[in-house]
CSV table of C-alpha atoms in Angstrom, one decimal:
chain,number,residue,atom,x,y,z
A,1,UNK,CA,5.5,38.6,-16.4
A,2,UNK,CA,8.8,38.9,-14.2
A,3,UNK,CA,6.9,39.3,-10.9
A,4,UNK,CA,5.4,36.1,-11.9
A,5,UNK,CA,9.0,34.9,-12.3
A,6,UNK,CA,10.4,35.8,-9.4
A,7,UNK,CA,7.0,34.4,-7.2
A,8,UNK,CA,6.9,31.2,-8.9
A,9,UNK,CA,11.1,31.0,-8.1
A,10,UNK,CA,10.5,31.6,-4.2
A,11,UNK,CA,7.8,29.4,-4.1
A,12,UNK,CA,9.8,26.1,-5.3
A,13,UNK,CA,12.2,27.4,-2.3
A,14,UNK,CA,9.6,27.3,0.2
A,15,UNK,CA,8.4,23.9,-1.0
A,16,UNK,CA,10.7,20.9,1.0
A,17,UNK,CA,12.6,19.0,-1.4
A,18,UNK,CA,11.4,15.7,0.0
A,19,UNK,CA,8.1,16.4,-1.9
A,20,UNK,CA,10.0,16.7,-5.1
A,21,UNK,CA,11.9,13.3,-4.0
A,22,UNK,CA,8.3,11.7,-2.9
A,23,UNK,CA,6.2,12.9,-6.7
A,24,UNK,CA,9.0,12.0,-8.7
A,25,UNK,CA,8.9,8.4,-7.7
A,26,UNK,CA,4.9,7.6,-9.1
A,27,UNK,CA,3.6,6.5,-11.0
A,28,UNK,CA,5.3,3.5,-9.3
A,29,UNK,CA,4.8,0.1,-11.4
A,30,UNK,CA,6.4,-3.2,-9.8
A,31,UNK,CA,6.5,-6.6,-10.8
A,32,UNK,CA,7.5,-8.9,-8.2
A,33,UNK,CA,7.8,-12.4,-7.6
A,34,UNK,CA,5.3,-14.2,-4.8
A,35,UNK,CA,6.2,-16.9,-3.3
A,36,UNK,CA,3.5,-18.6,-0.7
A,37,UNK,CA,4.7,-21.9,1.8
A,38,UNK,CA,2.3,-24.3,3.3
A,39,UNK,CA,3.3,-27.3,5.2
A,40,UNK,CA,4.4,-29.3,2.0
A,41,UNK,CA,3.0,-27.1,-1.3
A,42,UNK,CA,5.3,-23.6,-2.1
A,43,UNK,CA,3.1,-21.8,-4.7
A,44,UNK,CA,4.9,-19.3,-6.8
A,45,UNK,CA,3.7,-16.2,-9.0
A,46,UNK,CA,4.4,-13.1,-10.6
A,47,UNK,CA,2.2,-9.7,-8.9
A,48,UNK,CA,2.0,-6.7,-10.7
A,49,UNK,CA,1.5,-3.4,-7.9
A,50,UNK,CA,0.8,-0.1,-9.6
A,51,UNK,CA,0.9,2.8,-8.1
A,52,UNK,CA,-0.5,5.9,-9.5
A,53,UNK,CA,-0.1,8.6,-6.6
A,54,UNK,CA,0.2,9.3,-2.8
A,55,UNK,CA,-2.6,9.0,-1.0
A,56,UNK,CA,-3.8,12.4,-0.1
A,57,UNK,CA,-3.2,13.3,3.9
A,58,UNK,CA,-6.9,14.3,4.3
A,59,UNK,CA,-8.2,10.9,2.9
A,60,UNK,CA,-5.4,9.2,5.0
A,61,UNK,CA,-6.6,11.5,8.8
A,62,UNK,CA,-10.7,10.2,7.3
A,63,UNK,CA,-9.7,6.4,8.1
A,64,UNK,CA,-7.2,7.1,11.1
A,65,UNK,CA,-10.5,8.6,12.4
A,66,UNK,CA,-12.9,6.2,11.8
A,67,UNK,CA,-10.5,3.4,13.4
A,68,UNK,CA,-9.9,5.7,16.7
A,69,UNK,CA,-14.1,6.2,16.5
A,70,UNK,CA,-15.3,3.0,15.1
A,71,UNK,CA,-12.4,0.0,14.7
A,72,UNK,CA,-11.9,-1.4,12.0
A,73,UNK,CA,-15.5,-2.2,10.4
A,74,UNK,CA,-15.8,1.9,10.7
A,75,UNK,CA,-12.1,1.8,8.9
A,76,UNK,CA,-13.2,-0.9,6.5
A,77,UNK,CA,-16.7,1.2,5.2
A,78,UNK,CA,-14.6,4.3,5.4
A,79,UNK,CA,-11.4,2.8,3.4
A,80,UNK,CA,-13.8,1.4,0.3
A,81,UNK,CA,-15.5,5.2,-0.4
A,82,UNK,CA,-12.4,7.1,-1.4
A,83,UNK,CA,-10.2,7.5,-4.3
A,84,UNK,CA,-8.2,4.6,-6.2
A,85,UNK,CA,-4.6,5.2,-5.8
A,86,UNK,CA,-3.6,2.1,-7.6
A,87,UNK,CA,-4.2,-1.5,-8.0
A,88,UNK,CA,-2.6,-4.9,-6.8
A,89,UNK,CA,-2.7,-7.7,-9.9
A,90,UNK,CA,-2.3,-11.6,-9.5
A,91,UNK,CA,-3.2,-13.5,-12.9
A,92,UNK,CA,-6.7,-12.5,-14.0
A,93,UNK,CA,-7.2,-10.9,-10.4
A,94,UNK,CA,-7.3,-7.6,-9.1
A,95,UNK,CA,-7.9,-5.4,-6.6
A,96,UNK,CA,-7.9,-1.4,-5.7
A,97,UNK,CA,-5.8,0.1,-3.4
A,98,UNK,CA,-7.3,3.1,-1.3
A,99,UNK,CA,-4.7,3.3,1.2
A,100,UNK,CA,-1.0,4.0,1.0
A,101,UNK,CA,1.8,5.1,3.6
A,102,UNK,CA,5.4,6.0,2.4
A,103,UNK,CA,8.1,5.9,4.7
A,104,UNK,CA,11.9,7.2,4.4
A,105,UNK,CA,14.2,5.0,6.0
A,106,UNK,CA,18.1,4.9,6.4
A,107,UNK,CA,18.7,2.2,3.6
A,108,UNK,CA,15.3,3.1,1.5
A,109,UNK,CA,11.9,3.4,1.9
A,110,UNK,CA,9.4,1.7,3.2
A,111,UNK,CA,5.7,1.5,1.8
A,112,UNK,CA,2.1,0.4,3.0
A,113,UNK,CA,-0.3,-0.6,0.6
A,114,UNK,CA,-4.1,-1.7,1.4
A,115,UNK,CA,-6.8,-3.1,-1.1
A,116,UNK,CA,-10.3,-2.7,-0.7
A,117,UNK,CA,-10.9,-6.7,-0.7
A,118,UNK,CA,-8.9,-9.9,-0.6
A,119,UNK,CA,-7.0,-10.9,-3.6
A,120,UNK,CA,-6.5,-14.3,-2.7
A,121,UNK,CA,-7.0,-17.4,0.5
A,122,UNK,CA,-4.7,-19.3,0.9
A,123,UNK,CA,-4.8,-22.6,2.8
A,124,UNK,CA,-8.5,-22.6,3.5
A,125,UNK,CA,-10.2,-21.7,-0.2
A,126,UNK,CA,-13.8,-20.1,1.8
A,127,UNK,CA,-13.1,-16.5,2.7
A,128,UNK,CA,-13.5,-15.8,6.1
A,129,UNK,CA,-15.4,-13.0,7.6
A,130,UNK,CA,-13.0,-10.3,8.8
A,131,UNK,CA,-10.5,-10.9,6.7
A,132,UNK,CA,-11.4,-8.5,3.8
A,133,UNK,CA,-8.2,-7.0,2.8
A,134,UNK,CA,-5.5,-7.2,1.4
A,135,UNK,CA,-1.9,-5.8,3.1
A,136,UNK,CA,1.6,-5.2,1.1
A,137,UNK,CA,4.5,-4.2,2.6
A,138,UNK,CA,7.1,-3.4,0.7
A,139,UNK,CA,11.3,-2.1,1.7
A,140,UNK,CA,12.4,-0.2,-1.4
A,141,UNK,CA,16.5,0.0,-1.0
A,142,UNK,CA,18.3,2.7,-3.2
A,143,UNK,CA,19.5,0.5,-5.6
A,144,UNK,CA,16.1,-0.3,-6.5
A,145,UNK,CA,16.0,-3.8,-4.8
A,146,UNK,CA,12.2,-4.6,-4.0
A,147,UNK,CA,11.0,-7.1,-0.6
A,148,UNK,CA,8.2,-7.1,1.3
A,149,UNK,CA,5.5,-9.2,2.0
A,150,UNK,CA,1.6,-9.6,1.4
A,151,UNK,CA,-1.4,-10.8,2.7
A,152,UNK,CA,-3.9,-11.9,0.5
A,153,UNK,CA,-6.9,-11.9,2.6
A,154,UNK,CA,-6.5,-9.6,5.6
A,155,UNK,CA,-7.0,-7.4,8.9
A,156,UNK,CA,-5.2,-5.1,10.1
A,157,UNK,CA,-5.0,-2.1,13.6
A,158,UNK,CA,-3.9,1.1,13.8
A,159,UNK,CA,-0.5,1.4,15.1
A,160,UNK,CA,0.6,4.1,17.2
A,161,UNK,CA,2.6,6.5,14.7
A,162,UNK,CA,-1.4,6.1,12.5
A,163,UNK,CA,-0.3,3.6,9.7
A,164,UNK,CA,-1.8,0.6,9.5
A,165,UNK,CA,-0.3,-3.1,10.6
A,166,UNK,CA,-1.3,-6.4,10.1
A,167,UNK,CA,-3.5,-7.5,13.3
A,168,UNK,CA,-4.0,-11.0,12.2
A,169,UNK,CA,-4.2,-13.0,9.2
A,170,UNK,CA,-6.0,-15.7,7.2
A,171,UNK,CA,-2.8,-17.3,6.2
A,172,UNK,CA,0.9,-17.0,6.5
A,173,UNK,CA,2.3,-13.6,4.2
A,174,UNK,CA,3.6,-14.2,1.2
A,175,UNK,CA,7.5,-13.1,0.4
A,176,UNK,CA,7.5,-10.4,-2.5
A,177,UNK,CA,11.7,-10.0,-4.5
A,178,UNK,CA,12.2,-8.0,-7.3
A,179,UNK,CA,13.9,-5.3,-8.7
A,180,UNK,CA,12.5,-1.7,-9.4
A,181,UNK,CA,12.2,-0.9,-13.1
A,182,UNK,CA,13.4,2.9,-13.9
């Protein structure tokens, strides 16, 4: 029983603590105002983004391949066959997220959400072809202040670093505020 002890105690050495800091912060729930502008019409809402877990590396190098090898309809078939990480709610509407990208930053964290399908159209109420996603980006601050922005119905490129970024959109983001429950 002690050697187990003592293995178990060098191995939460060896482990960084960043990946104590990064699965102690999910399941993440968030409930943040939406607020949409048009030429004369502001629509606001409440959105509810949940969460559950990281998205594993390996599912995360699968679509960062098939965009290098096939653009984005190769990333778009590739995205919608692995695992739920969480969901994006608006009202009675909801949709998966398969793709998510944390990033530590000086006054937070940053974090990239995608959805398997548009959760809304704004402006022009046909969905248009290419725009089958839906994009959150969200600036965590350490006092728990929540902003961001997201794209109902959208497209997006791979950037350099291999996270995703908006490439063009159906409509103009909406603004996310709100404050991160403990």
């Amino acid at each position: 029983m002690r050697p187990f002890c003592v293995a178990l105690l060098i191995a939460s050495l060896l482990i960084p603590s960043s990946a104590f800091a990064q699965a102690a912060a999910y399941p993440l729930t968030l409930v943040v105002d939406a607020q949409a502008k048009s030429a004369v019409t502001t629509i606001t809402s409440k959105l509810t983004i949940q969460v559950d877990r990281p998205m594993d590396d390996t599912y995360r190098g699968r679509v960062t391949d098939a965009f290098k090898h096939g653009g984005y309809p190769n990333f778009l078939n590739t995205l919608r066959t692995l695992p739920e990480i969480g969901s994006i709610q608006l009202e009675k509407r909801k949709v998966v997220i398969r793709y998510g990208r944390e990033e530590k930053q000086e006054t937070g964290r940053r974090l990239i959400l995608v959805a398997d399908r548009p959760l809304f159209f704004l402006g022009d109420t046909k969905p248009r072809a290419g725009y089958e996603l839906t994009l959150v980006e969200l600036r965590i601050d350490a006092k728990g202040g929540v902003t961001g922005t997201i794209s109902g119905a959208a497209r997006v490129k791979p950037a350099p670093d291999g996270a995703v970024v908006l490439d063009n959109y159906a409509e103009t983001p909406a603004q996310l505020t709100g404050v991160r429950q403990p």
